[in-house]
Coordinates of C-alpha atoms and ligand atoms in Angstrom, one line a residue:
M20 CA 147.4 -43.3 -129.0
C21 CA 146.7 -41.9 -132.2
G22 CA 143.3 -41.4 -133.4
I23 CA 142.2 -42.3 -137.0
S24 CA 139.1 -41.3 -139.2
A25 CA 137.8 -42.0 -142.5
Y26 CA 134.7 -41.1 -144.9
I27 CA 133.2 -42.3 -147.7
G28 CA 129.8 -41.4 -149.1
K29 CA 128.0 -38.9 -151.2
N30 CA 129.7 -35.7 -149.9
N31 CA 132.1 -34.4 -151.9
N32 CA 133.8 -33.0 -149.1
A33 CA 135.4 -35.9 -147.5
A34 CA 138.7 -34.2 -146.3
E35 CA 136.7 -31.5 -144.4
I36 CA 134.7 -34.3 -142.6
V37 CA 137.7 -36.2 -141.7
F38 CA 139.8 -33.1 -140.6
N39 CA 136.5 -32.4 -138.2
M40 CA 136.6 -35.9 -137.2
L41 CA 140.4 -35.7 -136.3
S42 CA 140.2 -32.7 -134.3
R43 CA 137.7 -34.4 -132.1
L44 CA 140.2 -37.3 -131.5
E45 CA 143.1 -34.9 -130.7
Y46 CA 143.2 -35.8 -127.2
R47 CA 144.5 -39.3 -128.5
G48 CA 147.6 -37.8 -129.7
Y49 CA 148.5 -34.6 -131.3
D50 CA 152.1 -34.4 -132.4
S51 CA 151.4 -34.6 -136.0
A52 CA 148.4 -35.1 -138.3
G53 CA 147.5 -35.9 -141.9
I54 CA 144.9 -37.0 -144.3
A55 CA 144.9 -39.0 -147.7
Y56 CA 142.2 -38.6 -150.4
I57 CA 141.4 -39.8 -153.6
K58 CA 141.7 -37.5 -156.4
K59 CA 139.3 -38.7 -159.2
G60 CA 140.8 -38.7 -162.9
K61 CA 142.2 -41.3 -165.3
P62 CA 144.0 -42.9 -163.5
A63 CA 142.7 -41.8 -159.9
K64 CA 145.5 -40.5 -157.8
I65 CA 146.0 -40.3 -154.0
S66 CA 146.9 -37.0 -152.6
V67 CA 148.2 -36.7 -149.1
V68 CA 148.6 -33.8 -146.8
R69 CA 150.5 -34.5 -143.5
D70 CA 153.0 -32.9 -141.1
K71 CA 154.6 -32.2 -137.7
G72 CA 151.8 -30.2 -135.7
M73 CA 148.3 -30.2 -134.5
V74 CA 145.4 -30.8 -136.8
E75 CA 144.5 -27.4 -137.2
D76 CA 148.1 -26.3 -138.4
V77 CA 148.0 -29.2 -141.0
K78 CA 144.6 -28.2 -142.3
E79 CA 145.9 -24.9 -143.2
Q80 CA 148.3 -26.9 -145.7
Y81 CA 145.0 -28.3 -147.4
I82 CA 143.8 -26.9 -150.6
P83 CA 140.1 -27.8 -150.7
E84 CA 139.4 -30.4 -153.4
H85 CA 136.4 -32.6 -154.5
S86 CA 136.8 -36.1 -153.1
D87 CA 134.2 -38.3 -151.6
L88 CA 137.1 -41.0 -149.8
C89 CA 139.3 -40.1 -147.3
I90 CA 141.4 -41.1 -144.4
G91 CA 142.8 -39.4 -141.5
H92 CA 145.3 -39.7 -138.6
T93 CA 146.4 -37.8 -135.5
R94 CA 149.5 -39.0 -133.9
W95 CA 151.2 -39.9 -130.7
A96 CA 154.7 -40.8 -131.5
T97 CA 155.8 -44.3 -130.7
H98 CA 158.4 -45.5 -133.4
G99 CA 160.2 -42.1 -135.0
E100 CA 160.3 -38.6 -133.8
P101 CA 157.3 -36.4 -135.0
S102 CA 158.1 -35.0 -138.2
K103 CA 156.4 -34.8 -141.6
I104 CA 158.0 -37.9 -142.9
N105 CA 156.9 -39.7 -140.0
A106 CA 153.4 -38.4 -139.9
H107 CA 150.3 -40.7 -141.3
P108 CA 149.1 -41.8 -143.9
H109 CA 151.9 -44.0 -145.1
L110 CA 152.0 -44.8 -148.7
D111 CA 153.4 -48.0 -150.7
C112 CA 156.1 -47.5 -153.4
K113 CA 153.8 -46.9 -156.2
Q114 CA 151.6 -44.5 -154.1
E115 CA 148.7 -46.1 -154.7
I116 CA 147.9 -47.4 -151.3
A117 CA 147.5 -45.5 -148.3
I118 CA 147.2 -46.4 -144.5
V119 CA 146.7 -45.0 -141.2
H120 CA 147.5 -47.0 -138.2
N121 CA 146.8 -47.0 -134.4
G122 CA 148.6 -49.2 -132.3
I123 CA 152.2 -51.0 -132.4
I124 CA 153.4 -53.4 -135.0
E125 CA 156.0 -55.6 -132.8
N126 CA 157.6 -57.5 -135.7
Y127 CA 157.9 -54.5 -137.8
I128 CA 162.1 -54.7 -138.1
A129 CA 161.9 -58.4 -139.4
L130 CA 159.0 -57.5 -141.7
K131 CA 160.9 -54.3 -143.1
K132 CA 163.9 -56.3 -143.6
M133 CA 161.9 -58.7 -145.6
L134 CA 160.2 -56.1 -147.9
E135 CA 163.4 -54.4 -148.4
D136 CA 165.1 -57.4 -149.7
E137 CA 162.3 -57.6 -152.0
G138 CA 163.1 -54.3 -153.3
H139 CA 160.4 -52.0 -151.4
K140 CA 161.8 -48.3 -150.5
F141 CA 160.9 -47.2 -147.1
V142 CA 161.0 -43.4 -146.2
S143 CA 159.8 -43.4 -142.8
A144 CA 161.1 -44.2 -139.2
T145 CA 157.6 -45.8 -138.2
D146 CA 156.6 -49.4 -137.7
S147 CA 153.4 -48.4 -139.5
E148 CA 154.8 -47.8 -143.0
V149 CA 155.5 -51.7 -143.4
L150 CA 151.7 -52.3 -143.6
A151 CA 151.6 -50.2 -146.8
H152 CA 154.3 -51.9 -148.4
L153 CA 153.0 -55.5 -147.1
I154 CA 149.5 -54.6 -148.8
E155 CA 151.3 -53.7 -152.0
K156 CA 153.0 -56.9 -151.7
F157 CA 149.7 -58.7 -151.9
Y158 CA 147.9 -56.4 -153.8
D159 CA 147.6 -57.5 -157.5
N160 CA 144.4 -56.6 -159.3
D161 CA 145.7 -58.8 -162.5
N162 CA 145.1 -61.9 -160.2
V163 CA 141.7 -60.3 -159.2
L164 CA 142.8 -59.7 -155.7
T165 CA 140.7 -57.3 -153.9
L166 CA 141.9 -54.7 -151.5
E167 CA 140.4 -56.6 -148.6
D168 CA 142.0 -59.6 -149.7
A169 CA 145.4 -57.9 -149.4
V170 CA 144.7 -56.3 -146.3
R171 CA 143.7 -59.6 -144.9
Q172 CA 146.9 -61.2 -146.2
A173 CA 149.0 -58.4 -144.8
I174 CA 147.5 -58.4 -141.1
A175 CA 147.7 -61.8 -140.6
L176 CA 151.8 -61.3 -140.5
L177 CA 151.4 -58.6 -138.0
R178 CA 152.3 -59.0 -134.2
G179 CA 151.3 -56.5 -131.9
S180 CA 148.1 -54.1 -132.0
Y181 CA 146.5 -52.4 -134.7
G182 CA 143.5 -50.2 -135.8
I183 CA 143.8 -49.4 -139.3
A184 CA 142.1 -47.7 -142.4
V185 CA 143.4 -48.4 -146.0
I186 CA 142.6 -46.9 -149.3
S187 CA 143.6 -47.6 -152.9
S188 CA 143.5 -45.4 -156.0
K189 CA 142.3 -48.6 -157.7
E190 CA 139.1 -49.1 -155.7
E191 CA 136.4 -47.0 -154.3
K192 CA 136.1 -48.5 -150.6
I193 CA 137.8 -48.2 -147.4
V194 CA 139.1 -51.2 -145.6
A195 CA 139.3 -51.1 -141.8
A196 CA 140.4 -53.6 -139.3
R197 CA 141.4 -53.9 -135.7
L198 CA 143.4 -55.9 -133.2
G199 CA 143.6 -54.6 -129.8
S200 CA 142.9 -50.9 -131.1
P201 CA 139.6 -49.7 -131.4
I202 CA 137.7 -49.2 -134.7
I203 CA 134.4 -48.1 -134.6
V204 CA 132.2 -47.8 -138.1
G205 CA 129.5 -45.0 -138.4
I206 CA 126.5 -45.5 -140.5
G207 CA 125.5 -42.3 -142.2
K208 CA 121.8 -41.0 -141.7
D209 CA 120.5 -42.4 -145.2
E210 CA 122.9 -45.5 -145.3
N211 CA 125.0 -44.3 -148.3
E212 CA 128.1 -42.9 -146.6
Y213 CA 129.9 -44.3 -143.7
F214 CA 132.5 -43.4 -141.4
V215 CA 135.5 -45.1 -139.3
S216 CA 136.9 -43.8 -136.1
S217 CA 138.9 -44.6 -133.2
D218 CA 136.2 -43.6 -130.8
T219 CA 132.2 -42.4 -130.9
N220 CA 132.7 -38.9 -130.0
A221 CA 134.3 -38.0 -133.3
L222 CA 131.0 -39.6 -135.0
L223 CA 128.6 -37.7 -133.2
P224 CA 128.3 -34.9 -135.3
Y225 CA 127.2 -37.3 -138.1
T226 CA 125.4 -40.3 -136.9
N227 CA 124.7 -42.1 -133.7
S228 CA 124.5 -45.6 -135.4
T229 CA 127.7 -47.4 -135.0
I230 CA 129.1 -50.9 -135.4
P231 CA 132.3 -51.5 -133.3
L232 CA 134.5 -53.8 -134.8
N233 CA 135.7 -56.8 -132.6
D234 CA 139.4 -57.9 -132.8
G235 CA 139.9 -59.9 -136.1
E236 CA 137.2 -58.2 -137.9
I237 CA 137.7 -56.3 -141.1
A238 CA 135.1 -53.7 -142.5
I239 CA 134.7 -53.0 -146.1
L240 CA 133.0 -49.7 -146.8
T241 CA 131.9 -48.6 -150.2
K242 CA 129.3 -45.6 -150.8
N243 CA 126.3 -48.0 -150.4
D244 CA 127.4 -50.9 -148.4
C245 CA 129.0 -52.1 -145.4
K246 CA 130.4 -55.6 -144.9
I247 CA 132.2 -57.0 -141.9
I248 CA 134.1 -60.1 -142.2
N249 CA 136.4 -62.1 -140.2
K250 CA 140.1 -63.2 -140.8
D251 CA 138.9 -66.0 -142.9
A252 CA 136.8 -63.9 -145.0
I253 CA 133.5 -65.2 -143.4
L254 CA 130.6 -62.7 -143.3
M255 CA 129.9 -61.5 -139.8
Q256 CA 126.3 -60.5 -138.8
K257 CA 126.5 -57.6 -136.7
K258 CA 124.0 -55.4 -134.6
I259 CA 123.9 -51.7 -135.0
E260 CA 124.6 -50.0 -131.6
K261 CA 123.2 -46.6 -130.8
I262 CA 125.7 -43.9 -129.3
L263 CA 123.7 -43.0 -125.8
Y264 CA 124.7 -39.6 -125.3
N265 CA 124.3 -36.2 -127.2
L266 CA 126.7 -34.1 -129.3
Q267 CA 126.2 -31.3 -126.6
S268 CA 127.7 -33.6 -123.7
A269 CA 131.1 -33.8 -125.9
E270 CA 131.4 -30.0 -126.3
K271 CA 133.2 -27.9 -123.8
G272 CA 130.2 -25.2 -124.0
E273 CA 130.7 -21.9 -122.0
Y274 CA 134.0 -23.4 -120.2
A275 CA 137.5 -22.3 -121.3
H276 CA 138.8 -26.1 -121.3
Y277 CA 137.2 -29.5 -121.3
M278 CA 139.0 -30.3 -117.8
L279 CA 137.2 -27.6 -116.1
K280 CA 133.8 -28.5 -117.5
E281 CA 134.6 -32.1 -116.4
I282 CA 135.6 -30.9 -113.2
F283 CA 132.2 -28.9 -112.8
E284 CA 130.0 -32.1 -113.9
Q285 CA 130.9 -34.1 -111.1
P286 CA 128.0 -33.7 -108.8
R287 CA 125.8 -34.8 -111.8
V288 CA 128.2 -37.5 -112.5
I289 CA 128.1 -39.0 -109.3
N290 CA 124.2 -38.7 -109.2
E291 CA 124.1 -40.3 -112.3
T292 CA 126.4 -43.2 -111.4
M293 CA 124.2 -43.8 -108.2
R294 CA 120.8 -43.4 -110.0
G295 CA 118.6 -46.5 -109.8
R296 CA 121.3 -48.2 -107.9
L297 CA 121.3 -46.4 -104.6
R298 CA 117.9 -47.0 -102.9
I299 CA 117.8 -44.3 -100.4
E300 CA 114.4 -45.1 -98.8
E301 CA 115.1 -48.9 -98.5
G302 CA 118.6 -48.4 -97.7
I303 CA 119.9 -50.8 -100.1
V304 CA 122.5 -51.0 -103.0
M305 CA 121.4 -52.9 -106.6
L306 CA 124.1 -53.6 -109.1
G307 CA 122.2 -55.0 -112.3
G308 CA 125.7 -55.5 -114.0
V309 CA 126.9 -57.6 -111.5
R310 CA 124.4 -60.4 -111.3
M311 CA 126.2 -62.8 -108.8
K312 CA 124.6 -65.3 -106.6
D313 CA 125.0 -64.4 -102.7
E314 CA 126.6 -67.5 -102.5
E315 CA 129.4 -66.6 -105.1
I316 CA 129.6 -63.3 -103.3
R317 CA 130.2 -65.1 -100.1
S318 CA 132.8 -67.4 -101.7
I319 CA 135.1 -64.4 -102.8
S320 CA 138.6 -64.7 -100.9
R321 CA 140.4 -62.1 -102.7
I322 CA 139.8 -59.0 -104.7
V323 CA 142.5 -57.7 -107.1
F324 CA 141.9 -54.2 -108.9
I325 CA 144.1 -53.7 -111.9
A326 CA 144.2 -50.3 -113.5
C327 CA 146.7 -47.5 -114.7
G328 CA 147.0 -44.0 -113.8
T329 CA 144.1 -42.3 -112.3
S330 CA 142.1 -45.4 -112.6
L331 CA 144.5 -47.0 -110.5
H332 CA 144.2 -44.7 -108.0
A333 CA 140.6 -45.4 -107.8
G334 CA 141.3 -49.0 -107.3
M335 CA 143.5 -48.3 -104.6
L336 CA 140.8 -46.5 -102.9
G337 CA 138.7 -49.6 -103.6
K338 CA 141.0 -51.9 -102.0
Y339 CA 140.5 -49.5 -98.7
L340 CA 136.7 -49.6 -99.1
I341 CA 136.4 -53.3 -100.0
E342 CA 138.7 -54.3 -96.8
E343 CA 136.6 -52.0 -94.3
I344 CA 133.2 -52.5 -95.3
A345 CA 133.0 -56.2 -97.0
R346 CA 136.2 -57.5 -95.0
I347 CA 137.5 -59.2 -98.4
P348 CA 141.3 -59.0 -98.7
A349 CA 142.0 -56.3 -101.5
E350 CA 145.0 -55.4 -103.6
A351 CA 145.5 -52.9 -106.2
E352 CA 147.9 -53.5 -109.0
Y353 CA 149.6 -51.4 -111.9
A354 CA 148.2 -53.4 -114.8
S355 CA 151.4 -52.9 -116.5
E356 CA 153.0 -55.0 -113.9
F357 CA 150.2 -57.5 -113.2
K358 CA 150.4 -59.5 -116.4
Y359 CA 154.0 -60.4 -116.5
K360 CA 154.5 -61.4 -112.8
F361 CA 152.9 -64.6 -113.1
P362 CA 149.9 -63.9 -110.8
V363 CA 148.4 -66.1 -108.3
L364 CA 145.0 -66.5 -109.0
D365 CA 142.0 -69.0 -108.7
K366 CA 138.3 -69.3 -109.1
N367 CA 137.7 -67.6 -105.8
T368 CA 139.5 -64.4 -106.9
L369 CA 137.8 -61.7 -108.1
V370 CA 139.7 -59.3 -110.4
I371 CA 138.4 -55.9 -111.1
A372 CA 139.8 -53.9 -114.2
I373 CA 138.9 -50.2 -113.8
S374 CA 139.3 -48.1 -117.1
Q375 CA 137.7 -44.8 -118.1
S376 CA 138.1 -45.8 -121.8
G377 CA 137.9 -49.3 -121.6
E378 CA 141.0 -49.4 -124.2
T379 CA 144.4 -49.2 -122.1
A380 CA 146.5 -51.7 -123.3
D381 CA 148.0 -52.8 -120.2
T382 CA 144.6 -53.1 -118.5
I383 CA 143.1 -55.2 -121.2
A384 CA 146.4 -57.5 -121.2
S385 CA 146.0 -57.9 -117.5
L386 CA 142.0 -58.6 -117.8
R387 CA 143.0 -61.2 -120.4
E388 CA 145.4 -62.9 -118.0
A389 CA 143.3 -62.9 -115.0
R390 CA 140.6 -64.9 -117.2
A391 CA 143.0 -67.2 -118.5
R392 CA 144.2 -68.0 -114.9
G393 CA 140.6 -68.5 -114.0
A394 CA 139.7 -65.6 -111.9
N395 CA 136.1 -64.2 -111.9
T396 CA 136.4 -60.5 -113.7
I397 CA 134.3 -57.2 -113.4
G398 CA 135.2 -54.1 -115.6
I399 CA 134.3 -50.8 -114.0
V400 CA 134.2 -48.9 -117.4
N401 CA 132.9 -45.5 -118.6
V402 CA 133.1 -46.0 -122.5
V403 CA 130.0 -48.1 -123.4
G404 CA 130.8 -51.1 -126.0
S405 CA 134.7 -50.7 -125.2
T406 CA 137.1 -53.6 -125.2
I407 CA 137.0 -53.8 -121.5
A408 CA 133.5 -53.5 -121.2
R409 CA 132.8 -56.4 -123.4
E410 CA 135.6 -58.8 -122.4
A411 CA 134.9 -58.7 -118.6
E412 CA 132.6 -61.2 -117.4
K413 CA 130.4 -58.6 -115.3
G414 CA 130.5 -55.0 -115.5
I415 CA 129.4 -51.6 -114.0
Y416 CA 129.2 -48.8 -116.4
V417 CA 130.1 -45.4 -114.5
Y418 CA 128.1 -43.1 -116.8
A419 CA 130.5 -40.2 -116.5
G420 CA 129.8 -39.3 -120.3
P421 CA 132.7 -38.4 -122.8
E422 CA 135.8 -37.6 -120.9
I423 CA 137.9 -35.3 -123.4
G424 CA 140.5 -33.6 -121.3
V425 CA 143.5 -35.8 -121.2
A426 CA 143.7 -35.3 -117.2
S427 CA 141.2 -37.7 -116.0
T428 CA 138.8 -35.9 -113.2
K429 CA 135.2 -36.9 -113.6
A430 CA 135.8 -40.6 -114.6
F431 CA 137.8 -40.8 -111.3
T432 CA 134.7 -39.7 -109.1
A433 CA 132.4 -41.9 -111.0
Q434 CA 134.7 -45.1 -110.7
V435 CA 135.0 -44.4 -107.0
T436 CA 131.3 -43.8 -106.7
A437 CA 131.1 -47.3 -108.3
L438 CA 133.6 -48.8 -105.8
Y439 CA 131.5 -47.4 -103.0
L440 CA 128.3 -49.1 -104.4
L441 CA 130.3 -52.5 -104.9
S442 CA 131.7 -52.2 -101.6
L443 CA 128.3 -51.7 -99.7
Y444 CA 126.5 -54.1 -102.0
F445 CA 129.4 -56.8 -101.2
G446 CA 129.3 -55.9 -97.2
R447 CA 125.4 -56.3 -97.2
I448 CA 125.5 -59.6 -98.8
R449 CA 128.4 -60.9 -96.6
N450 CA 126.7 -59.5 -93.5
T451 CA 129.9 -57.6 -92.7
I452 CA 127.5 -54.3 -92.3
S453 CA 124.4 -54.2 -90.4
G454 CA 121.2 -52.7 -91.9
F455 CA 121.3 -49.8 -89.8
A456 CA 124.7 -48.9 -90.8
L457 CA 124.1 -49.3 -94.3
R458 CA 121.1 -47.0 -94.0
E459 CA 123.3 -44.2 -92.5
L460 CA 126.0 -44.6 -95.2
V461 CA 123.2 -44.8 -98.2
E462 CA 121.8 -41.6 -96.7
E463 CA 125.2 -39.7 -96.5
F464 CA 126.2 -40.9 -99.7
A465 CA 123.2 -39.3 -101.3
R466 CA 124.1 -36.0 -99.8
I467 CA 127.6 -36.1 -101.6
P468 CA 126.6 -34.4 -104.7
E469 CA 125.4 -31.2 -102.8
K470 CA 128.7 -31.0 -100.9
V471 CA 131.0 -31.7 -103.9
Q472 CA 128.9 -28.7 -105.8
K473 CA 129.5 -26.6 -102.4
I474 CA 133.2 -26.8 -103.0
L475 CA 132.8 -26.0 -107.0
D476 CA 131.0 -22.8 -105.7
N477 CA 133.9 -21.6 -104.1
A478 CA 136.5 -22.4 -106.9
N479 CA 137.8 -18.8 -106.7
A480 CA 139.2 -19.3 -103.4
I481 CA 141.2 -22.3 -104.8
K482 CA 142.4 -20.2 -107.7
D483 CA 143.6 -17.7 -105.2
I484 CA 145.9 -20.4 -103.7
A485 CA 147.0 -21.8 -107.0
D486 CA 148.1 -18.0 -108.0
E487 CA 150.4 -18.3 -104.8
F488 CA 152.0 -21.4 -105.4
Y489 CA 152.2 -22.0 -109.2
N490 CA 156.0 -21.1 -109.2
Y491 CA 157.5 -23.8 -107.4
R492 CA 159.3 -26.7 -109.0
D493 CA 158.4 -29.5 -106.6
F494 CA 155.6 -30.5 -104.3
L495 CA 155.0 -33.0 -101.8
Y496 CA 151.2 -34.3 -101.5
L497 CA 150.5 -36.1 -98.1
G498 CA 147.4 -38.1 -97.3
R499 CA 146.7 -40.9 -95.1
G500 CA 144.1 -43.7 -95.1
Y501 CA 141.4 -43.1 -97.8
N502 CA 143.2 -40.0 -98.8
F503 CA 146.4 -41.6 -99.7
P504 CA 145.0 -42.6 -102.8
V505 CA 143.5 -39.0 -103.2
A506 CA 147.2 -37.5 -102.6
L507 CA 148.7 -39.5 -105.4
E508 CA 145.6 -38.5 -107.7
G509 CA 146.3 -34.9 -106.6
A510 CA 150.1 -35.3 -107.3
L511 CA 149.3 -36.8 -110.7
K512 CA 147.1 -34.1 -112.0
L513 CA 149.5 -31.3 -111.0
K514 CA 152.3 -32.7 -112.7
E515 CA 150.7 -33.9 -115.8
I516 CA 149.2 -30.7 -116.7
S517 CA 151.5 -28.0 -115.2
Y518 CA 154.8 -30.1 -115.4
I519 CA 155.6 -29.2 -111.6
H520 CA 157.3 -32.3 -110.2
A521 CA 154.8 -33.4 -107.4
E522 CA 155.2 -36.6 -105.3
G523 CA 152.2 -38.4 -103.4
Y524 CA 153.2 -40.0 -100.5
P525 CA 151.4 -41.7 -97.4
A526 CA 151.8 -38.9 -94.6
G527 CA 153.2 -41.6 -92.1
E528 CA 156.1 -42.0 -94.4
M529 CA 157.4 -38.9 -94.6
K530 CA 159.4 -39.2 -91.9
H531 CA 161.2 -42.2 -93.4
G532 CA 162.9 -40.0 -96.3
P533 CA 160.9 -37.4 -98.0
I534 CA 161.4 -35.1 -94.9
A535 CA 164.8 -34.6 -96.1
M536 CA 163.8 -32.5 -99.0
I537 CA 161.8 -30.1 -97.1
D538 CA 162.7 -26.4 -96.9
E539 CA 161.2 -23.2 -97.9
G540 CA 161.4 -23.9 -101.7
F541 CA 159.6 -27.1 -101.3
P542 CA 155.9 -26.8 -100.4
T543 CA 153.6 -29.6 -99.1
M544 CA 150.0 -30.1 -100.0
A545 CA 148.4 -31.8 -96.9
V546 CA 145.0 -33.4 -96.8
L547 CA 144.1 -32.8 -93.4
I548 CA 140.3 -33.4 -92.6
K549 CA 138.6 -34.4 -89.6
D550 CA 139.3 -38.5 -89.8
N551 CA 140.7 -41.1 -87.6
V552 CA 144.2 -39.9 -88.4
Y553 CA 143.6 -36.3 -88.1
N554 CA 146.1 -36.0 -85.3
K555 CA 148.8 -38.0 -87.1
I556 CA 148.8 -35.8 -89.9
M557 CA 148.4 -32.6 -87.7
S558 CA 151.9 -33.8 -86.3
N559 CA 153.2 -34.3 -89.9
V560 CA 152.3 -30.7 -90.6
E561 CA 154.0 -29.5 -87.6
E562 CA 157.3 -31.5 -88.6
I563 CA 157.2 -29.6 -91.8
K564 CA 156.6 -26.1 -90.2
A565 CA 159.4 -26.8 -88.0
R566 CA 161.7 -27.2 -91.2
H567 CA 160.4 -24.1 -92.5
G568 CA 158.3 -25.8 -95.2
R569 CA 155.3 -24.2 -96.9
I570 CA 151.9 -25.7 -96.5
A571 CA 148.6 -25.7 -98.5
A572 CA 145.9 -27.9 -96.8
I573 CA 142.7 -29.4 -97.3
T574 CA 140.7 -28.8 -94.0
T575 CA 137.3 -29.8 -92.8
E576 CA 135.1 -26.6 -92.4
G577 CA 135.3 -25.1 -88.9
D578 CA 138.6 -26.6 -88.1
D579 CA 140.4 -23.7 -86.2
N580 CA 143.2 -25.9 -84.7
V581 CA 144.7 -26.3 -87.9
K582 CA 144.9 -22.4 -88.5
K583 CA 146.9 -22.2 -84.9
I584 CA 149.9 -24.1 -86.3
L585 CA 150.0 -22.5 -89.8
K586 CA 151.9 -19.2 -90.8
K587 CA 150.5 -16.4 -92.9
D588 CA 152.1 -17.5 -96.1
D589 CA 150.4 -21.0 -95.5
K590 CA 146.8 -21.5 -97.1
V591 CA 143.6 -23.6 -96.2
M592 CA 141.0 -24.8 -98.7
D593 CA 137.9 -25.7 -96.6
I594 CA 135.4 -28.5 -97.5
P595 CA 132.3 -29.4 -95.9
E596 CA 132.0 -32.2 -93.2
T597 CA 131.0 -35.8 -94.1
L598 CA 131.7 -39.4 -92.8
P599 CA 135.1 -40.0 -92.7
I600 CA 134.8 -43.0 -95.7
F601 CA 133.1 -40.3 -98.1
Y602 CA 136.0 -37.5 -97.7
P603 CA 137.8 -38.5 -100.9
F604 CA 134.9 -37.3 -102.9
L605 CA 135.6 -33.7 -101.3
T606 CA 139.3 -33.8 -101.0
V607 CA 139.9 -34.9 -104.7
V608 CA 137.9 -31.9 -105.9
P609 CA 140.1 -29.0 -104.8
L610 CA 143.2 -30.9 -105.6
Q611 CA 141.8 -31.1 -109.3
L612 CA 141.1 -27.1 -109.4
F613 CA 144.2 -26.4 -108.0
A614 CA 146.2 -28.5 -110.6
Y615 CA 143.9 -26.8 -113.3
F616 CA 144.6 -23.2 -112.0
C617 CA 148.2 -23.8 -111.5
A618 CA 148.6 -25.2 -115.2
L619 CA 146.3 -22.1 -116.4
K620 CA 148.8 -19.5 -114.7
L621 CA 151.6 -21.3 -116.3
G622 CA 150.1 -21.0 -119.7
K623 CA 150.2 -24.8 -120.3
N624 CA 147.9 -26.6 -122.7
V625 CA 145.5 -27.8 -120.0
D626 CA 143.4 -30.2 -122.2
K627 CA 146.3 -31.7 -124.4
P628 CA 149.5 -31.7 -122.1
R629 CA 152.8 -32.2 -123.7
N630 CA 153.9 -36.0 -124.5
L631 CA 150.6 -37.6 -123.2
A632 CA 147.4 -39.1 -124.8
K633 CA 144.3 -40.0 -123.5
S634 CA 143.8 -43.5 -124.3
V635 CA 147.3 -45.6 -124.0
T636 CA 146.3 -48.3 -126.4
V637 CA 150.0 -49.8 -126.5
E638 CA 151.7 -51.8 -124.1
Ligands
M6R724 O1 141.4 -45.0 -119.9 P1 142.1 -45.5 -118.6 O2 141.1 -45.1 -117.4 O3 142.3 -46.9 -118.7 O4 143.4 -44.7 -118.6 C1 144.3 -44.9 -117.4 C2 145.4 -44.0 -117.5 O5 146.2 -43.7 -118.8 C3 144.7 -42.3 -117.3 O6 144.0 -42.6 -116.1 C4 146.0 -41.4 -117.1 O7 146.9 -41.7 -116.1 C5 145.3 -40.0 -117.2 N1 146.2 -39.1 -117.8 C6 145.4 -39.6 -115.7 O8 144.9 -38.0 -115.7

């Protein structure tokens, strides 16, 4: 949801650095982009290059100039259509202040009115522009006010969320601040250059030393100093945090797309999420980040998963797992609904927030609501040091590594791995699972990565099926039990990257409505594996065939019964056999590949689908 970057230091090519960082942030938004840099001279001036389009297109308009101070922005429009005039950076009336903003200023209409009444002239339809004019209002060098003082006074008036970077032609510094939207300061190798970014990925080519800002903090960066203050201008002592992964892990390497690379990384990701936590020989699970006394675990009366999108589908699967294995009543809620429905929570309710980025505004808001209402909280998060990781009382990092493709894939399997570990851990402590059963599950769990690899080795077979089905306008995805959330996830993957309308449904519900849509032009993707509901879904498939619907099915290797009821133009994707509860790992992978190959065939931008952004940091 917009990415911002900034540089100050000895390198005269600040604009080049900022553009490079922006292209690494483009997954957060890519409908327009821009930079502002200081052109030295008497007086110094701000130069702006901005336009509708992707970073690369906007960069073509930039004529290289020496500058050691620059801010930049890649946009996902909220207020005002994608256009040159609405692209960031935004300037004040005198063109002496430039700002970039990620977030939403909810009270911008009132602020704009006040500023217009005071004579400020606005040029864009954005909420962000008010910030440039507000800072201008407070910034007055004659009264010895510094840029940081003006920013502090301006942001005190804002309602909503922001991650910002601000420059002025009168001072050689960058002021950055955050409330609800991430801001990470990068410290250059010899400590006389500093960077600002919405995430750590963009910093990786330059440094792995960072200071993530907390809400309410302000960074003041000059060429040889980095100060962090709070809203009352009190100096904060901050620790430098190291980025734990390397540049290579955030590159797409030999793969055509990040999404494909991330799909293929899943065997490694599952292994890494398990590592040190699944003790195969002893048949036990250890979760260091969930340090809870056995008594505390036994006193949990209810678990609520809160998340959005793909992470919510992981949470829905978590509900099934926790109920079956640990026998704790569980629910999975849209984070965007949870906060506003006055949830009933108490100290025996455990709320588990699941998020790849750890920065999804709806999930953060719900987590805060849960804490305020006295629930215990755990975060299942990928990005280390993110807001949810810091604000949840306990946590499980999933170690998927940077996920750049907008369509989430490896984060899902990593989250699901964490949920199996948690369910087995709780089940053992609550005595709802015997030592013997646990050992059997742990052993099969450890074999899952190699079974996923087997599916990936056969990816071309899924491409062939996609080549036959990519031209439909609609798709029904059916699954039942553990594979119902997988059906939802498969449908989400297809619609978000190929723009084919796809609806995920619990297979048993099909006869209560969706069957009306079935005909030869409306195919069904059926998850039809050998589990306890196999015969029921077989009947659903027969019902579809009786209405001339075309089928693509995920089936268990060696299942000849399915083939008997399917026709020549129906297709199956075989997956290896496993224990019923582990099938989601194996059923989701062909669905990810199917969506990928359909989008590819349709010529869509797989890694940056239209209208989407990787991190939704606005409510
Ligand atoms: O970073 P999060 O896991 O909190 O993000 C949640 C959703 O925005 C995300 O899963 C989204 O639905 C993806 N585009 C799905 O592929």
